[in-house]
PDB file of C-alpha atoms in Angstrom:
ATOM      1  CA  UNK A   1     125.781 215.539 122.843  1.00  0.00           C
ATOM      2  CA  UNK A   2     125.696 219.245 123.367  1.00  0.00           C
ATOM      3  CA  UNK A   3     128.712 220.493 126.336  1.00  0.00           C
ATOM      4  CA  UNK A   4     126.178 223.087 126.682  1.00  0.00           C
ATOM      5  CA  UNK A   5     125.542 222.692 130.962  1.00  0.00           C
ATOM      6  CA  UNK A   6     122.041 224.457 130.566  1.00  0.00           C
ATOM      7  CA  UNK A   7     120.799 221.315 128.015  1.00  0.00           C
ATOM      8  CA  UNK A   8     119.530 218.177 130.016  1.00  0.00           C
ATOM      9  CA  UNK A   9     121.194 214.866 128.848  1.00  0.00           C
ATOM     10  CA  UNK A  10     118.526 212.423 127.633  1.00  0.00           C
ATOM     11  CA  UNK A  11     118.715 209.554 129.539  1.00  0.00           C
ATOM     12  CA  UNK A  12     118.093 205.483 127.956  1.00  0.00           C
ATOM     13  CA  UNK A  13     114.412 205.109 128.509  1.00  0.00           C
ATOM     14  CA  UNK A  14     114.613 201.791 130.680  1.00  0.00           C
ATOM     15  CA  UNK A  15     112.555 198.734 129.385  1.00  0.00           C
ATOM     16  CA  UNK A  16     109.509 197.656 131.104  1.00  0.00           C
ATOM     17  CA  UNK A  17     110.281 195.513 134.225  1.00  0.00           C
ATOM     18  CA  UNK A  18     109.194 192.235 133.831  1.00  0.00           C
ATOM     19  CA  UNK A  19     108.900 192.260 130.305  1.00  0.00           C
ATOM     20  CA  UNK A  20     110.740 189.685 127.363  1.00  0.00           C
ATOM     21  CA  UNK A  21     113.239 191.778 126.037  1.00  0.00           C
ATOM     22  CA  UNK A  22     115.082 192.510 129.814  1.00  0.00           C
ATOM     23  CA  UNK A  23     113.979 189.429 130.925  1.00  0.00           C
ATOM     24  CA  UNK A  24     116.469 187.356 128.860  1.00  0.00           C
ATOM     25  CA  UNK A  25     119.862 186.789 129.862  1.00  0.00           C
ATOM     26  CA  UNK A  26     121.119 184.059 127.652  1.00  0.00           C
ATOM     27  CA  UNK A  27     118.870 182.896 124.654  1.00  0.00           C
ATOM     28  CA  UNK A  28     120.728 179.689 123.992  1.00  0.00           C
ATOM     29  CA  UNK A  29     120.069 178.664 127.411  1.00  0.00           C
ATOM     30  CA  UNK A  30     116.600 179.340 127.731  1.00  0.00           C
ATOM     31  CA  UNK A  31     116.564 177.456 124.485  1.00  0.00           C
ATOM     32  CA  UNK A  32     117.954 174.430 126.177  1.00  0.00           C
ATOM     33  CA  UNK A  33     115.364 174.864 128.954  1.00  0.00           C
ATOM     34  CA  UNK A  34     112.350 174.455 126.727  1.00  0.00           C
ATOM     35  CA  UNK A  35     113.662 171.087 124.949  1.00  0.00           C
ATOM     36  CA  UNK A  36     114.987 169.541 128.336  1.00  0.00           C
ATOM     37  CA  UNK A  37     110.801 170.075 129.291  1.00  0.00           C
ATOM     38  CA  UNK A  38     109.681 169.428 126.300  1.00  0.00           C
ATOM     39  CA  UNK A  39     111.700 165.873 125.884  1.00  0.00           C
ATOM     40  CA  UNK A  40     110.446 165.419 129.843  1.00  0.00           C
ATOM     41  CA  UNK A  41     106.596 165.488 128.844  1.00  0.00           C
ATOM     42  CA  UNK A  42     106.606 163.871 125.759  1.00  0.00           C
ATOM     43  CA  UNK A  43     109.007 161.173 127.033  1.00  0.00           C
ATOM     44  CA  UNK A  44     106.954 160.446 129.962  1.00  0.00           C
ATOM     45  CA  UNK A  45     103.610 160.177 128.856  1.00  0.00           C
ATOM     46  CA  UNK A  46     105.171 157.842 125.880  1.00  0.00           C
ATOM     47  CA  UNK A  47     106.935 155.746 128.064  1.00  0.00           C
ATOM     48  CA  UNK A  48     103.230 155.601 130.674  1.00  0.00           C
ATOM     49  CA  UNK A  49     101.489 154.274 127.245  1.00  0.00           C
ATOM     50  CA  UNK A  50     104.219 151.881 126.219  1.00  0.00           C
ATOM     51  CA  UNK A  51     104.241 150.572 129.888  1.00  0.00           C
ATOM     52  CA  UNK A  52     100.366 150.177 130.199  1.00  0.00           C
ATOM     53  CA  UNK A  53     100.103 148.495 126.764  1.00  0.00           C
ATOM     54  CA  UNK A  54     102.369 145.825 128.622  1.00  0.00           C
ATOM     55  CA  UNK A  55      99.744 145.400 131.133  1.00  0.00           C
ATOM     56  CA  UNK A  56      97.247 143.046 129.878  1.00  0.00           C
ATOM     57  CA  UNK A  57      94.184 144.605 131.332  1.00  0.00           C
ATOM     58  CA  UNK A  58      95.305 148.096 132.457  1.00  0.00           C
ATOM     59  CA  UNK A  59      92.668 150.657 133.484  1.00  0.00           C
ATOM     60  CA  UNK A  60      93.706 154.538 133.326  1.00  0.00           C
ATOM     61  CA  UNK A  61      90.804 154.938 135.326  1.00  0.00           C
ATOM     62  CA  UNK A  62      91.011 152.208 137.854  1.00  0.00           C
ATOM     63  CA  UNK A  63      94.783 151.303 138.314  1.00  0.00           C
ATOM     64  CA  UNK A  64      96.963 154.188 139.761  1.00  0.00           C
ATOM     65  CA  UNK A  65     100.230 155.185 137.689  1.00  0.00           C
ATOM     66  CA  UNK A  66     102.865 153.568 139.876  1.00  0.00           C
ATOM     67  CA  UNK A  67     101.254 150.244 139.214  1.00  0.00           C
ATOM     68  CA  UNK A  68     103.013 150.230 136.469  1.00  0.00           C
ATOM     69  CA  UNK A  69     106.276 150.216 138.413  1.00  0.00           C
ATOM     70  CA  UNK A  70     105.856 147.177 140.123  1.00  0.00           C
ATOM     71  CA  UNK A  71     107.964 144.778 138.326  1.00  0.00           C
ATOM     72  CA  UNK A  72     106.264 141.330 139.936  1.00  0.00           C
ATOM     73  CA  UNK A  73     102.641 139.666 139.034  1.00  0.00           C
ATOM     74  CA  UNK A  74     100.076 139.263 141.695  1.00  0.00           C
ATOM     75  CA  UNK A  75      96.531 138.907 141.356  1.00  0.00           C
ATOM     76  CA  UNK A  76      95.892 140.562 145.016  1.00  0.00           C
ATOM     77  CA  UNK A  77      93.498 143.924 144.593  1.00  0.00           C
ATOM     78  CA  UNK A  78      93.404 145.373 141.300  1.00  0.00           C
ATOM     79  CA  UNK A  79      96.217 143.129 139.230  1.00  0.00           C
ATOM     80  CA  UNK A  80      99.847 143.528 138.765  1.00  0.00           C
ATOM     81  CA  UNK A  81     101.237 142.313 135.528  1.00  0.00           C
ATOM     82  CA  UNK A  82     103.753 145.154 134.421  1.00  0.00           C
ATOM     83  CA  UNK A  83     105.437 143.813 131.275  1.00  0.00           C
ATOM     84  CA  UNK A  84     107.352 147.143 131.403  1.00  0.00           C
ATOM     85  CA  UNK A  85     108.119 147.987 135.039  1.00  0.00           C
ATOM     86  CA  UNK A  86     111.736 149.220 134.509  1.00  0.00           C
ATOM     87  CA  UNK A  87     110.788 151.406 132.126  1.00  0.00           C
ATOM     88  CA  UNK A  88     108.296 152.899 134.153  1.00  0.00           C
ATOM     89  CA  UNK A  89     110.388 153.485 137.063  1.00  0.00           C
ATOM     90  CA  UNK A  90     113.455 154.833 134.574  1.00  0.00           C
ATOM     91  CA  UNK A  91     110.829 157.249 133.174  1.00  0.00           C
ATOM     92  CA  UNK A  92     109.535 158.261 137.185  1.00  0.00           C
ATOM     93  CA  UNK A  93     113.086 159.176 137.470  1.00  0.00           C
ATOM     94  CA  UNK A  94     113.968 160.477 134.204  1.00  0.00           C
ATOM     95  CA  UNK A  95     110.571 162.905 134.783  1.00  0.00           C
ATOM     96  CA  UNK A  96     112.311 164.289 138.314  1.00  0.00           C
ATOM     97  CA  UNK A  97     115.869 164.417 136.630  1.00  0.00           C
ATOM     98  CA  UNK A  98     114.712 166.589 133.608  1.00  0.00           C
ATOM     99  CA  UNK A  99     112.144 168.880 135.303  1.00  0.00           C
ATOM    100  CA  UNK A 100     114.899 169.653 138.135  1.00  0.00           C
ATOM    101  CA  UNK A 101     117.549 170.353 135.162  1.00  0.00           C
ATOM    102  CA  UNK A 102     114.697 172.467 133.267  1.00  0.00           C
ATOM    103  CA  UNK A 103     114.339 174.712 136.194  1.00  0.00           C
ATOM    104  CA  UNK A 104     117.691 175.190 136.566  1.00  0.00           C
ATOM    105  CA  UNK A 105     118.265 176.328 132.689  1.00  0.00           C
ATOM    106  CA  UNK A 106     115.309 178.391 132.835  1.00  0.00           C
ATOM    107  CA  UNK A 107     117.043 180.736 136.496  1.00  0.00           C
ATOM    108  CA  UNK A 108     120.574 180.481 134.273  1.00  0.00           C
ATOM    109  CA  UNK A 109     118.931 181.874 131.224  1.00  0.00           C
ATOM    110  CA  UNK A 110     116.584 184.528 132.450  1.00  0.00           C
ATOM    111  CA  UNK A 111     117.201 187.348 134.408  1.00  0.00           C
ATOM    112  CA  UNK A 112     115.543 188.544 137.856  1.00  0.00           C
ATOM    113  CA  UNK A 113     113.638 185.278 138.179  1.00  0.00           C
ATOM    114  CA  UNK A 114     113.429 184.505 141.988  1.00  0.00           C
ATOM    115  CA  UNK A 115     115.747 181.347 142.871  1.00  0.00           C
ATOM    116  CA  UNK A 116     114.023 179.494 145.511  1.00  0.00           C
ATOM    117  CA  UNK A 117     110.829 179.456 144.845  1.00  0.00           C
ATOM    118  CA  UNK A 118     111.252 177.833 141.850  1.00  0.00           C
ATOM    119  CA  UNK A 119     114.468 175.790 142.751  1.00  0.00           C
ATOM    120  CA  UNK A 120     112.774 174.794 145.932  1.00  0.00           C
ATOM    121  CA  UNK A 121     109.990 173.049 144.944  1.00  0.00           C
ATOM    122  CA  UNK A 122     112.261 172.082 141.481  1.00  0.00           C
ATOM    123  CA  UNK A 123     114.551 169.845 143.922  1.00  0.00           C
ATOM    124  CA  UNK A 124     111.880 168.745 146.201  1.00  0.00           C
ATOM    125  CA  UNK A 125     110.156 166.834 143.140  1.00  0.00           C
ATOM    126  CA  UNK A 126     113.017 165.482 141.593  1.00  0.00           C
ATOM    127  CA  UNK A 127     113.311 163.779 145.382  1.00  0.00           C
ATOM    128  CA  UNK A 128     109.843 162.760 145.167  1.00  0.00           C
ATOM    129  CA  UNK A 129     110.222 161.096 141.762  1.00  0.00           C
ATOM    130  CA  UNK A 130     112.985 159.356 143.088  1.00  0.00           C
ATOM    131  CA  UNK A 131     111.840 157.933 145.761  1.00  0.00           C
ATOM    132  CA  UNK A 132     108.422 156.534 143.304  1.00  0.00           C
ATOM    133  CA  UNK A 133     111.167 154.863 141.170  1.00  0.00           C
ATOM    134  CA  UNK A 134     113.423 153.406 143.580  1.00  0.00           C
ATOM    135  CA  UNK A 135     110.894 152.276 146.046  1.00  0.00           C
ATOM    136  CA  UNK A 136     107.649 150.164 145.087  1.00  0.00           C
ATOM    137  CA  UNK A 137     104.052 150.199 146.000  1.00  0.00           C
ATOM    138  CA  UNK A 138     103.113 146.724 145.022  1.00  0.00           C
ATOM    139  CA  UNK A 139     100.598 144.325 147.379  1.00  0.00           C
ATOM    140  CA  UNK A 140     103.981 143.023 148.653  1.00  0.00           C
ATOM    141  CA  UNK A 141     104.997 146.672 149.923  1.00  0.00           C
ATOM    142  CA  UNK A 142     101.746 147.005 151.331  1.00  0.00           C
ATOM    143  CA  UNK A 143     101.690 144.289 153.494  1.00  0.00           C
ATOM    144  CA  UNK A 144     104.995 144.431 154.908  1.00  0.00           C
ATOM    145  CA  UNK A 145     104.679 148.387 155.263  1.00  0.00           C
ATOM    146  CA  UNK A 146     107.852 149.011 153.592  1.00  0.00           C
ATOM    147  CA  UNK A 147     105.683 151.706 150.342  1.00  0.00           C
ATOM    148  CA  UNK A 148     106.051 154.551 152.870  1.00  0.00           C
ATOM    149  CA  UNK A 149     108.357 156.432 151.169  1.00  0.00           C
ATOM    150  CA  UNK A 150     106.437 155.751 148.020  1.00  0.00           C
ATOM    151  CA  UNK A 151     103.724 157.178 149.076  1.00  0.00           C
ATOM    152  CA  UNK A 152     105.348 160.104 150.723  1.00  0.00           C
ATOM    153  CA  UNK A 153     107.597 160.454 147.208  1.00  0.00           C
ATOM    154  CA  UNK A 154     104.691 160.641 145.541  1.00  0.00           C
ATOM    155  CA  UNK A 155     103.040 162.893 147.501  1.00  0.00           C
ATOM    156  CA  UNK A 156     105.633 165.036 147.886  1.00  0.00           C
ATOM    157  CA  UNK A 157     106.540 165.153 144.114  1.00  0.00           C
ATOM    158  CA  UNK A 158     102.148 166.035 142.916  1.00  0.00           C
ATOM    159  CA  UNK A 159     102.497 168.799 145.983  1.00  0.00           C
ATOM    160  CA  UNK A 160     105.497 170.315 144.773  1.00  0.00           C
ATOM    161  CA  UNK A 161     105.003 170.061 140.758  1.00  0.00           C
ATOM    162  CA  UNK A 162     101.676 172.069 141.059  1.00  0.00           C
ATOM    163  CA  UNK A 163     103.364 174.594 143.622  1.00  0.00           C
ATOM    164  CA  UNK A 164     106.115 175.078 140.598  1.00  0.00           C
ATOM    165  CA  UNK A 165     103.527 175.854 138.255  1.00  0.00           C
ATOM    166  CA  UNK A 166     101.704 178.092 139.974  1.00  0.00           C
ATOM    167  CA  UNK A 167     105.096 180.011 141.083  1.00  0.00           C
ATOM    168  CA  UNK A 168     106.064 180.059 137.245  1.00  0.00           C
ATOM    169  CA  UNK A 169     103.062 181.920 136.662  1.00  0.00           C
ATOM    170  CA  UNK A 170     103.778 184.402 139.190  1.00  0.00           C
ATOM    171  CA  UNK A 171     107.547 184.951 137.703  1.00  0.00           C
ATOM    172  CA  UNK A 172     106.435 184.463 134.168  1.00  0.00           C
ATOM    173  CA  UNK A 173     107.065 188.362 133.224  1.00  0.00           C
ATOM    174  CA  UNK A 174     110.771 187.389 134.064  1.00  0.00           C
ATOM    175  CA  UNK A 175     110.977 184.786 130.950  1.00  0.00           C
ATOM    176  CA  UNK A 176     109.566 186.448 129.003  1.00  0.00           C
ATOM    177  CA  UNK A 177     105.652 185.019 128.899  1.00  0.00           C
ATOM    178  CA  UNK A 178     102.852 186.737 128.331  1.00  0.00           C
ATOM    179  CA  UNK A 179      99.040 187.063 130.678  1.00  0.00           C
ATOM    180  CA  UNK A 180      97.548 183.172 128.540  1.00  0.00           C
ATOM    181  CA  UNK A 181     100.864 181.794 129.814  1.00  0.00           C
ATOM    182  CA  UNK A 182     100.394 182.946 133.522  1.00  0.00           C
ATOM    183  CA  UNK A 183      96.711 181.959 133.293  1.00  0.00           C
ATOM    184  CA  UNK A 184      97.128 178.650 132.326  1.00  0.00           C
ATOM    185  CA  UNK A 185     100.325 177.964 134.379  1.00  0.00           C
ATOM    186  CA  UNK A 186      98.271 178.983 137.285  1.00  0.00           C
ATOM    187  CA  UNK A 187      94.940 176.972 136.501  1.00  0.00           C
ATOM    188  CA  UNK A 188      97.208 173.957 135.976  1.00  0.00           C
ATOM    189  CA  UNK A 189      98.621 173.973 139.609  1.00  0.00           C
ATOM    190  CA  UNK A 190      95.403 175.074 141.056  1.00  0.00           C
ATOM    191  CA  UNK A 191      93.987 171.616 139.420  1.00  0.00           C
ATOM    192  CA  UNK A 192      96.566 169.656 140.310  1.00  0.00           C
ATOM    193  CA  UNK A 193      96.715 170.333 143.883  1.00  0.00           C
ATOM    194  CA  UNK A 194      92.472 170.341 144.234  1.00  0.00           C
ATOM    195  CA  UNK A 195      92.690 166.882 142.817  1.00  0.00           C
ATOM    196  CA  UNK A 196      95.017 165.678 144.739  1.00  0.00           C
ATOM    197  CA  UNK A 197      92.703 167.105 148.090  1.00  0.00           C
ATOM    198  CA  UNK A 198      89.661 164.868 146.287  1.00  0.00           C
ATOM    199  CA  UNK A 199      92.040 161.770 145.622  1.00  0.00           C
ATOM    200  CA  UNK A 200      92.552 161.612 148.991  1.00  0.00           C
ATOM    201  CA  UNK A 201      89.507 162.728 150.055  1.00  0.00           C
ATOM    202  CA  UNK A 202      87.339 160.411 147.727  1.00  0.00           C
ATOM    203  CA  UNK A 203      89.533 157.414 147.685  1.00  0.00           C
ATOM    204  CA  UNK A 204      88.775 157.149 151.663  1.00  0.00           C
ATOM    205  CA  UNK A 205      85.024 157.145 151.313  1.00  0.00           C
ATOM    206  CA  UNK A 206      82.762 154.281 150.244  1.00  0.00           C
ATOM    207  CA  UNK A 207      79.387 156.605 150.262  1.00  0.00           C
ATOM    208  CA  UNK A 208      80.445 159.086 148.544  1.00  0.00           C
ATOM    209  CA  UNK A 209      82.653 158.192 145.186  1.00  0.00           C
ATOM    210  CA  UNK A 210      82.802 160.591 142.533  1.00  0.00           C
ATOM    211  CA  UNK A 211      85.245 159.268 140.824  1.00  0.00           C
ATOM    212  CA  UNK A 212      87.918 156.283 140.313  1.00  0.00           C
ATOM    213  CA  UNK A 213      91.046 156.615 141.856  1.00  0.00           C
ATOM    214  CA  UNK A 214      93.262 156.624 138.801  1.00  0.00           C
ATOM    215  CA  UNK A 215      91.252 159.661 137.049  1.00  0.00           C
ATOM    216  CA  UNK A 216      91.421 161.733 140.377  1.00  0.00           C
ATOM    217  CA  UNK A 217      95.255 160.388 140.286  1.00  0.00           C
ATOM    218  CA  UNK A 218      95.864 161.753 136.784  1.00  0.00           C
ATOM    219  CA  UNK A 219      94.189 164.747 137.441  1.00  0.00           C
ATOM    220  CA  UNK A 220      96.618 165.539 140.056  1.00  0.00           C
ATOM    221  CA  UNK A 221      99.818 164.278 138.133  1.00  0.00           C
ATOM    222  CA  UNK A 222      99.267 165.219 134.537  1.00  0.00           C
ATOM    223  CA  UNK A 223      98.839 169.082 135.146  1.00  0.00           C
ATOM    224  CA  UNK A 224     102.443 169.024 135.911  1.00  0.00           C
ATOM    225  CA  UNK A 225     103.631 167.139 132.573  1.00  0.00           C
ATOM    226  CA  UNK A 226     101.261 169.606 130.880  1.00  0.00           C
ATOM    227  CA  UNK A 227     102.807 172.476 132.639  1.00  0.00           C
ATOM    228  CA  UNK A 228     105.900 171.236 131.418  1.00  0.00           C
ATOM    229  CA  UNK A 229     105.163 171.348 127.995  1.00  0.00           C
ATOM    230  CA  UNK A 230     103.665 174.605 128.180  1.00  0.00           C
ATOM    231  CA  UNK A 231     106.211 176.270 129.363  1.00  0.00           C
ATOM    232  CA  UNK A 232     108.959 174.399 126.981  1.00  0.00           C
ATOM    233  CA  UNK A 233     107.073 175.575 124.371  1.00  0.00           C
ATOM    234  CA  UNK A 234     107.665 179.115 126.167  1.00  0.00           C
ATOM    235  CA  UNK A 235     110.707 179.328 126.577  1.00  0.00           C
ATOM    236  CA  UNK A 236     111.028 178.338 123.550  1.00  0.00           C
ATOM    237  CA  UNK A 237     109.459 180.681 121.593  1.00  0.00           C
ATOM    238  CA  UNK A 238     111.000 183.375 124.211  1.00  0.00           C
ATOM    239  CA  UNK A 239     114.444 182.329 122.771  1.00  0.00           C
ATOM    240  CA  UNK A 240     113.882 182.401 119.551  1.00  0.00           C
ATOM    241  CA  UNK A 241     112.215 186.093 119.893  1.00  0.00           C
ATOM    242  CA  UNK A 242     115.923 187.281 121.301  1.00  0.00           C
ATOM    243  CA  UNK A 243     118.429 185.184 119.365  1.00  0.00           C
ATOM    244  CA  UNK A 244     121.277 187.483 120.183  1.00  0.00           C
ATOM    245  CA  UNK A 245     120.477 187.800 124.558  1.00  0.00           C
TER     246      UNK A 245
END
């Protein structure tokens, strides 16, 4: 560079904010982000099949997802006979445990990305999904009262998985994701949580029923697992874009 005081030095252009290359911190870790998602949506919706092919007679439509959780047979209401009820309430758990640890990878690996309102709604679902595991929602629970904190797990946990989705999509520039990936992040928690206002909504009304309770259930829960694998698949490509971050 010229000691010339009359030339201007030339400054490093600085990188666009928000976009892959400055949004990367540490590769390997986003790397480790995408597979713990990844392994969380996969693994749960394997483990929901293996469980309902356990349950002679299970309806995705008419039986809700915790049903399979319920690790006693009655014939009261819609049926329990759960062959697989531990595994379903490992996998509730598991889900909470690997999304939380997920979100935590992803703030480690990437740079800028705002902590709470990711982490936030990150820990409140992991609670959530504990609480479905731990705590039953059988006939038994119902009569005695004691599926409150099911239910408010469970609510807590759809609320707060959509919320993170639609959050990601707001702080996807920081990871490294493009405009498709903040569209469909967005979309996804958008459906989730207007599902979840019709599953409540519909479920209480006996004129009007649009649909049965376990497709406005899954249509509340399963843009979260999807949102999961989305953005696994993400971060994944992100870190294999900057190998040396």
């Amino acid at each position: 560079m010229s000691s010339n005081p009359h030339v201007p030095r030339l400054r490093p252009r600085p990188a666009p904010r928000g976009g892959p290359g400055p949004a990367v911190r540490r590769s390997g870790t986003l790397w480790w982000a995408g597979v713990v998602l990844v392994v969380a949506a996969v693994g749960y919706v394997l483990c929901e099949a293996l469980a309902a092919s356990r349950f002679p007679g299970y309806s995705y439509a008419h039986h809700y997802i915790s049903d399979l959780g319920v690790p006693y047979e009655s014939e009261e209401g819609r049926g329990f006979r759960s062959g697989a009820a531990l595994l379903m309430n490992l996998a509730f758990v598991g889900q909470g445990v690997l999304l939380l640890l997920g979100v935590v990878l992803l703030l480690r690996g990437a740079r800028g990305v705002p902590r709470a309102p990711l982490l936030g709604p990150g820990v409140l679902y992991a609670a959530g999904m504990l609480l479905v595991g731990a705590v039953h929602a059988g006939p038994r629970e119902a009569a005695d009262g004691t599926s409150l904190p099911h239910a408010v797990g469970a609510g807590a946990a759809i609320v707060c998985g959509n919320v993170l989705a639609i959050v990601a999509a707001r702080a996807s520039g920081r990871f490294g994701a493009g405009r498709r990936y903040r569209c469909a992040s967005a979309a996804l928690g958008v459906l989730g949580l207007l599902s979840l206002v019709m599953f409540v909504a519909d479920s209480g009304s006996s004129a009007f029923h649009l649909l049965p309770d376990g497709v406005w259930e899954r249509l509340a829960v399963y843009p979260i697992t999807a949102w999961e694998l989305l953005t696994g698949c993400t971060l994944l490509l992100t870190a294999r874009r900057h190998p040396s971050a």
